[in-house]
PDB file of C-alpha atoms in Angstrom:
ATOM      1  CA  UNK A   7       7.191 -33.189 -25.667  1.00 66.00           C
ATOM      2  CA  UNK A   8       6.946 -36.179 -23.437  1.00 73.00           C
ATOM      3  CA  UNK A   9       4.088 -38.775 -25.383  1.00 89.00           C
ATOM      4  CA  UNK A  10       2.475 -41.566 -23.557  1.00 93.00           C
ATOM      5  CA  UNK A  11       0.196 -43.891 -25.835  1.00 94.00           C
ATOM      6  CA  UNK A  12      -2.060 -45.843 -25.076  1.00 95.00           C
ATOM      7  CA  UNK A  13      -3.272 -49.372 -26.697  1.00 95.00           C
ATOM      8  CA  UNK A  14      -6.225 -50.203 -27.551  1.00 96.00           C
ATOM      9  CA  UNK A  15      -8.351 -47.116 -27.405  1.00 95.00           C
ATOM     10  CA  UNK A  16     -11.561 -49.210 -26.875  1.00 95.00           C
ATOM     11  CA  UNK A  17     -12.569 -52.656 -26.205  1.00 95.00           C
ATOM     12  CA  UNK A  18     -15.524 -54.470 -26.336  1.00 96.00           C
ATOM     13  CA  UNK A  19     -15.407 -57.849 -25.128  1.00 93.00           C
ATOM     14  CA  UNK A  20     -17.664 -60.566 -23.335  1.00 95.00           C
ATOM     15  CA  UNK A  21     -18.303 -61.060 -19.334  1.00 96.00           C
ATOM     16  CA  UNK A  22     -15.583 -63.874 -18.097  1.00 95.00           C
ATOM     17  CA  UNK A  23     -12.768 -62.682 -20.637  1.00 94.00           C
ATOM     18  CA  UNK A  24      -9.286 -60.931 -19.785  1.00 96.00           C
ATOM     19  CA  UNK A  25      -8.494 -57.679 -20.909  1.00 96.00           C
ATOM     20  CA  UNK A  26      -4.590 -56.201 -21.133  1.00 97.00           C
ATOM     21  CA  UNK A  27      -4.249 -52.572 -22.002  1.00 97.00           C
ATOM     22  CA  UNK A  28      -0.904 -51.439 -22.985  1.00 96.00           C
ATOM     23  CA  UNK A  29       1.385 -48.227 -21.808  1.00 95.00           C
ATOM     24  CA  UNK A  30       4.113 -46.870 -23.449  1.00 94.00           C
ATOM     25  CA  UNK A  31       6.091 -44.281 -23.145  1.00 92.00           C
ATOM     26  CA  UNK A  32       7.429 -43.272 -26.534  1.00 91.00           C
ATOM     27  CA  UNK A  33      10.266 -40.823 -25.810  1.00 87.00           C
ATOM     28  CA  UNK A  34      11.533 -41.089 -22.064  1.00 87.00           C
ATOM     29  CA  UNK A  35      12.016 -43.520 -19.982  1.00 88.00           C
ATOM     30  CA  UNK A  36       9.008 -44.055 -17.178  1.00 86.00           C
ATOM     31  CA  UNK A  37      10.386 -44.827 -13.939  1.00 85.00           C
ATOM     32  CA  UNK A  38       6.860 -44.962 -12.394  1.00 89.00           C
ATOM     33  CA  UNK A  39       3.913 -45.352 -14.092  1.00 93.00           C
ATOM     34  CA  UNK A  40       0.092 -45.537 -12.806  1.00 94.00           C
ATOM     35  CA  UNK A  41      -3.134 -46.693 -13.682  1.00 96.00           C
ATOM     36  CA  UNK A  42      -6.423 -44.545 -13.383  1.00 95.00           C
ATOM     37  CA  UNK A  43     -10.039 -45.822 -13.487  1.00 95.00           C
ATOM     38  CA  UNK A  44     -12.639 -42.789 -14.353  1.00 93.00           C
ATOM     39  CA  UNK A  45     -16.504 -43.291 -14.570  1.00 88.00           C
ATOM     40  CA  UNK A  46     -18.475 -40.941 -16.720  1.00 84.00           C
ATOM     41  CA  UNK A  47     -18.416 -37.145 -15.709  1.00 81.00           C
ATOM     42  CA  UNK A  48     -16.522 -37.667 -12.290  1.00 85.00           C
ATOM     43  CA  UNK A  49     -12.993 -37.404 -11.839  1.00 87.00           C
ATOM     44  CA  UNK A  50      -9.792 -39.681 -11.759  1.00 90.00           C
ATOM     45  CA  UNK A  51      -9.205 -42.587  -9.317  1.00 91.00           C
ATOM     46  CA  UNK A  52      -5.602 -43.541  -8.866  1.00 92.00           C
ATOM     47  CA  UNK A  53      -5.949 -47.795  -9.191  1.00 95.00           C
ATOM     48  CA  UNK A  54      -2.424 -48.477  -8.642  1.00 94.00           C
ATOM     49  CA  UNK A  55       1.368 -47.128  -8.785  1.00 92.00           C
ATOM     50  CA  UNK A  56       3.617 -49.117 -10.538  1.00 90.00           C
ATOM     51  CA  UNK A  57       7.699 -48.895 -10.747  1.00 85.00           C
ATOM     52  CA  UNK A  58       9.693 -50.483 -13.107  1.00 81.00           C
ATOM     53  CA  UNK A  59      10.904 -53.770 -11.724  1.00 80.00           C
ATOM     54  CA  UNK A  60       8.839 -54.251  -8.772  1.00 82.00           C
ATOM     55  CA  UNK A  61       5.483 -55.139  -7.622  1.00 86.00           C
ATOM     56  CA  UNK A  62       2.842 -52.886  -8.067  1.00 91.00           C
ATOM     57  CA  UNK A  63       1.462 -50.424  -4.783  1.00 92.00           C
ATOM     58  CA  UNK A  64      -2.729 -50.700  -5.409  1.00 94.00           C
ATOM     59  CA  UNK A  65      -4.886 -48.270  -3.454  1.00 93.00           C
ATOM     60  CA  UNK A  66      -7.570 -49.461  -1.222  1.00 92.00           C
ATOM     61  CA  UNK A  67     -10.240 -51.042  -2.740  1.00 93.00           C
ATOM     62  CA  UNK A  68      -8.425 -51.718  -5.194  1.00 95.00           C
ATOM     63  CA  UNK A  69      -8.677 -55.786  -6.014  1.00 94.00           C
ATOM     64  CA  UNK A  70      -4.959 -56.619  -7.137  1.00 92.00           C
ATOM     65  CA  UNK A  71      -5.713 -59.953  -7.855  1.00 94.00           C
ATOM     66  CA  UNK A  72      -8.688 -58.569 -10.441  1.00 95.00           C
ATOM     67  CA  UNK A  73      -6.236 -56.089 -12.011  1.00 96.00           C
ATOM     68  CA  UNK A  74      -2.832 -56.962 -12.734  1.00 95.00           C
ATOM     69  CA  UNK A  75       0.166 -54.910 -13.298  1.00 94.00           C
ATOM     70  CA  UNK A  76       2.990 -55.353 -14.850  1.00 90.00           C
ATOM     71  CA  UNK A  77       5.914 -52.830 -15.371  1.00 88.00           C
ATOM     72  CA  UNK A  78       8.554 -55.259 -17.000  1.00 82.00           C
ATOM     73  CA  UNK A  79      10.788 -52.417 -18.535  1.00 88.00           C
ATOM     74  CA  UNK A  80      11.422 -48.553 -18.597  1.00 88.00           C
ATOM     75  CA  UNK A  81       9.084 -47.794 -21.149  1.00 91.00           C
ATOM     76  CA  UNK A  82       5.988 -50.280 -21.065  1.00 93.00           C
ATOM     77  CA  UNK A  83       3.715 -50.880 -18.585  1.00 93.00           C
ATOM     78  CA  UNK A  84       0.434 -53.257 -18.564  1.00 95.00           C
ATOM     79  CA  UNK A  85      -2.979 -53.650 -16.954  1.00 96.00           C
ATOM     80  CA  UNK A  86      -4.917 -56.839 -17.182  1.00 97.00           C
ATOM     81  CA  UNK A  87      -8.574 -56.687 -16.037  1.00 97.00           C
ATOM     82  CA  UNK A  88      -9.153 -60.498 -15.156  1.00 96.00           C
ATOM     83  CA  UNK A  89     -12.362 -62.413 -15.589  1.00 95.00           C
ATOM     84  CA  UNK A  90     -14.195 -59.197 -16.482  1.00 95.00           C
ATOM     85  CA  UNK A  91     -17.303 -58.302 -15.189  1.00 94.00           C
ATOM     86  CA  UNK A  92     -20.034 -55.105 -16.909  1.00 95.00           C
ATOM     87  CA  UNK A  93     -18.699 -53.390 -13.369  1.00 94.00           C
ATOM     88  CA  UNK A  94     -15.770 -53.332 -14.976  1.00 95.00           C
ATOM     89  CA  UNK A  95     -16.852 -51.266 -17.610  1.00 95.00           C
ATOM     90  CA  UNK A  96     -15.073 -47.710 -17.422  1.00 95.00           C
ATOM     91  CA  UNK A  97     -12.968 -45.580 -18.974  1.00 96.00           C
ATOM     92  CA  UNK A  98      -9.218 -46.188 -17.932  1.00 97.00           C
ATOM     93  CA  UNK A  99      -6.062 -43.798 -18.587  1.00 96.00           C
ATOM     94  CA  UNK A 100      -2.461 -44.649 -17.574  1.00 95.00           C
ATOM     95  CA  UNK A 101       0.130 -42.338 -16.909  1.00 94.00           C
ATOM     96  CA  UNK A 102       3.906 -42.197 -16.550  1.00 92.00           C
ATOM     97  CA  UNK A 103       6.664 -39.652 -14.904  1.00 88.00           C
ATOM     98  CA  UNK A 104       9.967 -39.334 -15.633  1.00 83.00           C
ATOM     99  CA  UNK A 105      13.290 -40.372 -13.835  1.00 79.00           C
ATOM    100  CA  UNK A 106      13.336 -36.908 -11.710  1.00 79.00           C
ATOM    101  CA  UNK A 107      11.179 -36.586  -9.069  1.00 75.00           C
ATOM    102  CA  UNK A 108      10.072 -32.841 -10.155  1.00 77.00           C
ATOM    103  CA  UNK A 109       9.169 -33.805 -13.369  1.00 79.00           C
ATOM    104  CA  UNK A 110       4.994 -33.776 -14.380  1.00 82.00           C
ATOM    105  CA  UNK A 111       3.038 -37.151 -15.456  1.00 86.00           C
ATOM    106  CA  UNK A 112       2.243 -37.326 -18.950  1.00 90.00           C
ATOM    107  CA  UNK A 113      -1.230 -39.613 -19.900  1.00 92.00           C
ATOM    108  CA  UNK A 114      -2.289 -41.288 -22.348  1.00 93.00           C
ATOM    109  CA  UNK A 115      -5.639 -41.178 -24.174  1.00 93.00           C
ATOM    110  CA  UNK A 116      -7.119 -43.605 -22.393  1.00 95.00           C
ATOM    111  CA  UNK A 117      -8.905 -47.036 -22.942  1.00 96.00           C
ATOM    112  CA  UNK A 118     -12.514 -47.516 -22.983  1.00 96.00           C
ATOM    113  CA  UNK A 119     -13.676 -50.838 -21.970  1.00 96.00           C
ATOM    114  CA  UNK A 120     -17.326 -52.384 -22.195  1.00 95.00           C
ATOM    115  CA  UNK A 121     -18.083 -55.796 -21.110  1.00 95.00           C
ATOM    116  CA  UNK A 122     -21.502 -57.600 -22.031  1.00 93.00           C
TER     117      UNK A 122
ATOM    118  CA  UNK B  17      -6.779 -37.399   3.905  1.00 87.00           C
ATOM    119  CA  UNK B  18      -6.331 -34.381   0.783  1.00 91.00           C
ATOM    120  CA  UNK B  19      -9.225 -32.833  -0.998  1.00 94.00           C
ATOM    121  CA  UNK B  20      -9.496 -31.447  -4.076  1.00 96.00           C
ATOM    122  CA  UNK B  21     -12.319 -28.801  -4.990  1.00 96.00           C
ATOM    123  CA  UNK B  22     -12.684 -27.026  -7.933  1.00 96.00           C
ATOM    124  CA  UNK B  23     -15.439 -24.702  -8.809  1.00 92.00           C
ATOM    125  CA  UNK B  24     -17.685 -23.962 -10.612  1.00 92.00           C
ATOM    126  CA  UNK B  25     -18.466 -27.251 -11.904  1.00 94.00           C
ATOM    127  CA  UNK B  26     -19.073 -25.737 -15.243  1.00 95.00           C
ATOM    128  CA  UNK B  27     -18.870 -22.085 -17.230  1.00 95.00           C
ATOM    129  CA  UNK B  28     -19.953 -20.939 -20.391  1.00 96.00           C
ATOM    130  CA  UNK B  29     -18.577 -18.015 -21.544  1.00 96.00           C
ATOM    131  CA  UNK B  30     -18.948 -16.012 -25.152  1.00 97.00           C
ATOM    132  CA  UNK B  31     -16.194 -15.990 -27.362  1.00 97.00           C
ATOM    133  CA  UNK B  32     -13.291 -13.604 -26.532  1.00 97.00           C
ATOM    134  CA  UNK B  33     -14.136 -13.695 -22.507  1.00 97.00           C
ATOM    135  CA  UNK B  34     -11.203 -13.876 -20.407  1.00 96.00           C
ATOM    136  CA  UNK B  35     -11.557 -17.182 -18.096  1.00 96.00           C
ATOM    137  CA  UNK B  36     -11.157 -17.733 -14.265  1.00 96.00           C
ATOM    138  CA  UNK B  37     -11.193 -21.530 -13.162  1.00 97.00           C
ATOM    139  CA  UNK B  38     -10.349 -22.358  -9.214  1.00 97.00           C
ATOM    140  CA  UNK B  39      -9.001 -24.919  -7.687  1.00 98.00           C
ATOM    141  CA  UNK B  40      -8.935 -25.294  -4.192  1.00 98.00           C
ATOM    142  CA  UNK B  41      -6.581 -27.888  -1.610  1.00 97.00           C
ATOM    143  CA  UNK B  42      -6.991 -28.736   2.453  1.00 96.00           C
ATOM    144  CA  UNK B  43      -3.149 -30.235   2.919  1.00 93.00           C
ATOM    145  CA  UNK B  44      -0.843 -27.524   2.028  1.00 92.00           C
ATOM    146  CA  UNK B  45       1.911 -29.471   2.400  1.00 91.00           C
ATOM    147  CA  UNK B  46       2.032 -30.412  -1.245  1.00 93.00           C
ATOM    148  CA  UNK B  47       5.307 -31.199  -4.226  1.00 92.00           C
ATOM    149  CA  UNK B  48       3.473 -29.201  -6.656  1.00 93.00           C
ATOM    150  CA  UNK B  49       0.096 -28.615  -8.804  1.00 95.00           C
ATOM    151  CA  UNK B  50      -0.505 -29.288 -12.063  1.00 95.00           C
ATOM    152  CA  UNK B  51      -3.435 -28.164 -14.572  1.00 96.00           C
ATOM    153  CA  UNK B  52      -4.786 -30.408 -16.997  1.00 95.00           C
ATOM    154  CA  UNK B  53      -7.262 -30.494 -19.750  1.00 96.00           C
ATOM    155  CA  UNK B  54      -9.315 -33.221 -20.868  1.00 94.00           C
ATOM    156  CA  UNK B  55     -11.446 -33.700 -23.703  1.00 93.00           C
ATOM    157  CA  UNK B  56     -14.339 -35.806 -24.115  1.00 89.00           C
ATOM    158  CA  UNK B  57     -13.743 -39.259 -24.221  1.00 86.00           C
ATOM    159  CA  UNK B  58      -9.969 -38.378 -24.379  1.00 88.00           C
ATOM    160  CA  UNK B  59      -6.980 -38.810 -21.744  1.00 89.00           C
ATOM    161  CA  UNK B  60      -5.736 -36.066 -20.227  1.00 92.00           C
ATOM    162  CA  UNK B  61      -2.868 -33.160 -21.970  1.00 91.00           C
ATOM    163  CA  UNK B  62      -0.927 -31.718 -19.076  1.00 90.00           C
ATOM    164  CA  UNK B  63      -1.241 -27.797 -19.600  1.00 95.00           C
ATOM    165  CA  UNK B  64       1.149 -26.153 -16.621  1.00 95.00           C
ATOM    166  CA  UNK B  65       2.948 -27.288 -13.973  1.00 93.00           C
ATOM    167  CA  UNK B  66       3.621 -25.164 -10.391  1.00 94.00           C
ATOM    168  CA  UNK B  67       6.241 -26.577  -8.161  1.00 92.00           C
ATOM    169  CA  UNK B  68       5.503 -25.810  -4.315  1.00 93.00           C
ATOM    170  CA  UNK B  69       8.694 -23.270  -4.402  1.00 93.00           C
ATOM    171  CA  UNK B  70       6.762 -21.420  -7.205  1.00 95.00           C
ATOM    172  CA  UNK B  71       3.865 -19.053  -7.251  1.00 96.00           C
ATOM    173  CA  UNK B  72       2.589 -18.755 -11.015  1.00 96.00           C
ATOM    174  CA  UNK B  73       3.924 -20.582 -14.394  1.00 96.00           C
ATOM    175  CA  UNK B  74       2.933 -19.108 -17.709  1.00 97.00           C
ATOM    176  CA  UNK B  75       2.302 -20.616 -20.905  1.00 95.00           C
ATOM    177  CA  UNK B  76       0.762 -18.301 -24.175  1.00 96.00           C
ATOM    178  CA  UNK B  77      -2.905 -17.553 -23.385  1.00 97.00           C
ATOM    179  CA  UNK B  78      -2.418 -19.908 -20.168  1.00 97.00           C
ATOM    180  CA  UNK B  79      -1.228 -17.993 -16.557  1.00 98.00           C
ATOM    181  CA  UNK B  80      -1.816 -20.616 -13.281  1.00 97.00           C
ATOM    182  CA  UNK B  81      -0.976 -18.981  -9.620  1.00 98.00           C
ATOM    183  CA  UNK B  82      -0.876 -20.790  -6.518  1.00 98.00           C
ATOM    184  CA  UNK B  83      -0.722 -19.577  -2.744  1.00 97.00           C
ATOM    185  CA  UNK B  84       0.601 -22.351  -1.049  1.00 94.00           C
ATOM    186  CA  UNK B  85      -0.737 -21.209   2.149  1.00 93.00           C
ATOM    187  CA  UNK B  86      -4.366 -20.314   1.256  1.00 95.00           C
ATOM    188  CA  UNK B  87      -4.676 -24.039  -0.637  1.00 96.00           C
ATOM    189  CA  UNK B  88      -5.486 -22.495  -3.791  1.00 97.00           C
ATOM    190  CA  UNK B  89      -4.439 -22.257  -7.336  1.00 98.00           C
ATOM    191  CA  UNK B  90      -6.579 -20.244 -10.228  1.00 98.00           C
ATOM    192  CA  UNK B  91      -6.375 -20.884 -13.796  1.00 97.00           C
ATOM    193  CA  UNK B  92      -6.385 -18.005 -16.207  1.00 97.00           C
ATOM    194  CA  UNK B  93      -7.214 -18.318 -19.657  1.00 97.00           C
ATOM    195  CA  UNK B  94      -7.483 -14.869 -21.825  1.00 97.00           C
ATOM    196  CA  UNK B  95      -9.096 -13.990 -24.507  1.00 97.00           C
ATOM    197  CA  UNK B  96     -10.982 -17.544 -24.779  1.00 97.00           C
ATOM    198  CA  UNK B  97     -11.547 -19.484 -27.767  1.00 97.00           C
ATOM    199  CA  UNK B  98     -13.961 -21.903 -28.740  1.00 97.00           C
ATOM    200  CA  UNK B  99     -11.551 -24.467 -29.164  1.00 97.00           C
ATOM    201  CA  UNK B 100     -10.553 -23.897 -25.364  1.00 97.00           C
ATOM    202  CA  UNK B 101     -13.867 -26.009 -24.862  1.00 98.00           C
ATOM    203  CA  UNK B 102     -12.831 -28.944 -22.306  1.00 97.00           C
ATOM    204  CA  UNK B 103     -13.095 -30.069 -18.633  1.00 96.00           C
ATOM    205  CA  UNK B 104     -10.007 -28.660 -16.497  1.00 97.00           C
ATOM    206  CA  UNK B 105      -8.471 -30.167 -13.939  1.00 96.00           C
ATOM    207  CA  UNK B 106      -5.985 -29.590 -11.387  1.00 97.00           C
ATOM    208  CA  UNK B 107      -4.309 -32.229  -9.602  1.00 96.00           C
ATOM    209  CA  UNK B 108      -2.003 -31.631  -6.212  1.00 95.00           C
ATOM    210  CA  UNK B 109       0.792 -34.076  -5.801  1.00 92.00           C
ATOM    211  CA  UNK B 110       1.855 -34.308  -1.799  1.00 88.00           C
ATOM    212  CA  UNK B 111       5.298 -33.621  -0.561  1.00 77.00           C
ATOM    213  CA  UNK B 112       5.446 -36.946   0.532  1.00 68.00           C
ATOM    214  CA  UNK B 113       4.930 -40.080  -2.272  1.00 72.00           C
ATOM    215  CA  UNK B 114       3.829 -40.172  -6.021  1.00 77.00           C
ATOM    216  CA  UNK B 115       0.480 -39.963  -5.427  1.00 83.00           C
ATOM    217  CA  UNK B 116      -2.126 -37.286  -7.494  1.00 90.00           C
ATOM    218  CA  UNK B 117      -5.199 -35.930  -5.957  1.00 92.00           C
ATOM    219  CA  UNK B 118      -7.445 -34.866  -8.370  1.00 94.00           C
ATOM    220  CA  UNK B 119     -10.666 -32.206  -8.442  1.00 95.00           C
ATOM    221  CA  UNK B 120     -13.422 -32.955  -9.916  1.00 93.00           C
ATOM    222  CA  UNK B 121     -12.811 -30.275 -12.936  1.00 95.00           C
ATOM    223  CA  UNK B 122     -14.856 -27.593 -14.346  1.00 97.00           C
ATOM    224  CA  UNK B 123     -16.062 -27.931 -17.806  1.00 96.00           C
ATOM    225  CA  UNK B 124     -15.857 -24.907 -19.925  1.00 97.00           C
ATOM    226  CA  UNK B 125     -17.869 -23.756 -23.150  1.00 97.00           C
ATOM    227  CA  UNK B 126     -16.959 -20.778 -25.403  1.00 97.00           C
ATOM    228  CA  UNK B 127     -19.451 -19.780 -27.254  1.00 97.00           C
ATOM    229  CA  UNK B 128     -18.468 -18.369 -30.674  1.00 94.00           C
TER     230      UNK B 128
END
């Protein structure tokens, strides 16, 4: 079946500092690929929609500037939490889709990040 | 805007219970629905996937309907295990964009 992974699976790292999280998709190629931010016991919140080769589409709210996205090739898609804050601390899970439009979104196992 | 309700929030259930999860949807006008299950601390492993043309998918233990026209899809699990312990969710993708609207899941505990 269709894998997505997911690097790194947790990061700790200090208030001011960058953070890129990696997503890959291992055995298809991702046309479109998104980014989802999820707090403890709620549910997912779509950050951002990504398609390979062009800019990302962020959701409202959403501070595009704060987290970058890159989708530089069919398979590999990256989110960069800038200057991060503790606010920033959260659990986030990237997924991908397929060429076809019909076809389901496959997710990774997430990232946890913690900022002191 | 869509909205995304699933209840109950949580169910436990004994070992060998057949389980009922619900998901409920206020745009009808969606691509499709798909079920997912997430365990703790984990991403999410897509579990069935309903097109908007469709009205149930199957997969072993796993049976999802949806009635398009009601905004609902149910998720039936039989004879439950207690490995089937995780939150579910269902997600509805709209006719129109990429986009997935999520519930809030219901997490499940089987009891052995």
């Amino acid at each position: 079946g269709a894998v997505v992974s997911q690097h790194p699976s947790w990061v700790i790292c200090k208030s001011g500092t960058s953070v890129k999280i990696e997503c890959r998709s291992l055995d298809f190629q991702a046309t479109t690929m998104f980014w989802y931010r999820q707090f403890p016991k709620q549910s997912l919140m779509l950050m951002a929609t990504s398609n390979e080769g062009s800019k990302a589409t962020y959701e409202q709210g959403v501070e595009k500037d704060k987290f970058l996205i890159n989708h530089a090739s069919l398979t590999l898609s990256t989110l960069t939490v800038t200057s991060a804050h503790p606010e920033d601390s959260s659990f986030y899970i990237c997924s991908a889709r397929g060429e076809r439009e019909y076809q389901p979104q496959h997710f990774g196992d997430g990232t946890r990040l913690s900022i002191l | 805007k869509q909205e995304v309700t699933q209840i109950p929030a949580a169910l436990s259930v004994p070992e060998g219970e057949n389980l009922v999860l619900n998901c409920s949807f206020t745009d009808s006008a969606i691509y499709n629905l798909q079920w997912f299950r997430q365990d703790p601390g984990k991403g999410l492993t897509s579990l069935l996937l309903i097109q908007s043309s469709q009205r149930e998918q199957t997969s072993g233990r796993l049976n999802a309907s949806l009635d398009k026209s009601s905004g609902r899809s149910t998720l039936y699990i039989a004879a439950s295990q207690p490995g089937d312990s995780a939150t579910y969710l269902c997600a509805v993708r709209q006719a129109a964009g990429n986009k997935l609207t999520f519930g809030g899941g219901t997490r499940v505990l089987v009891k052995p």
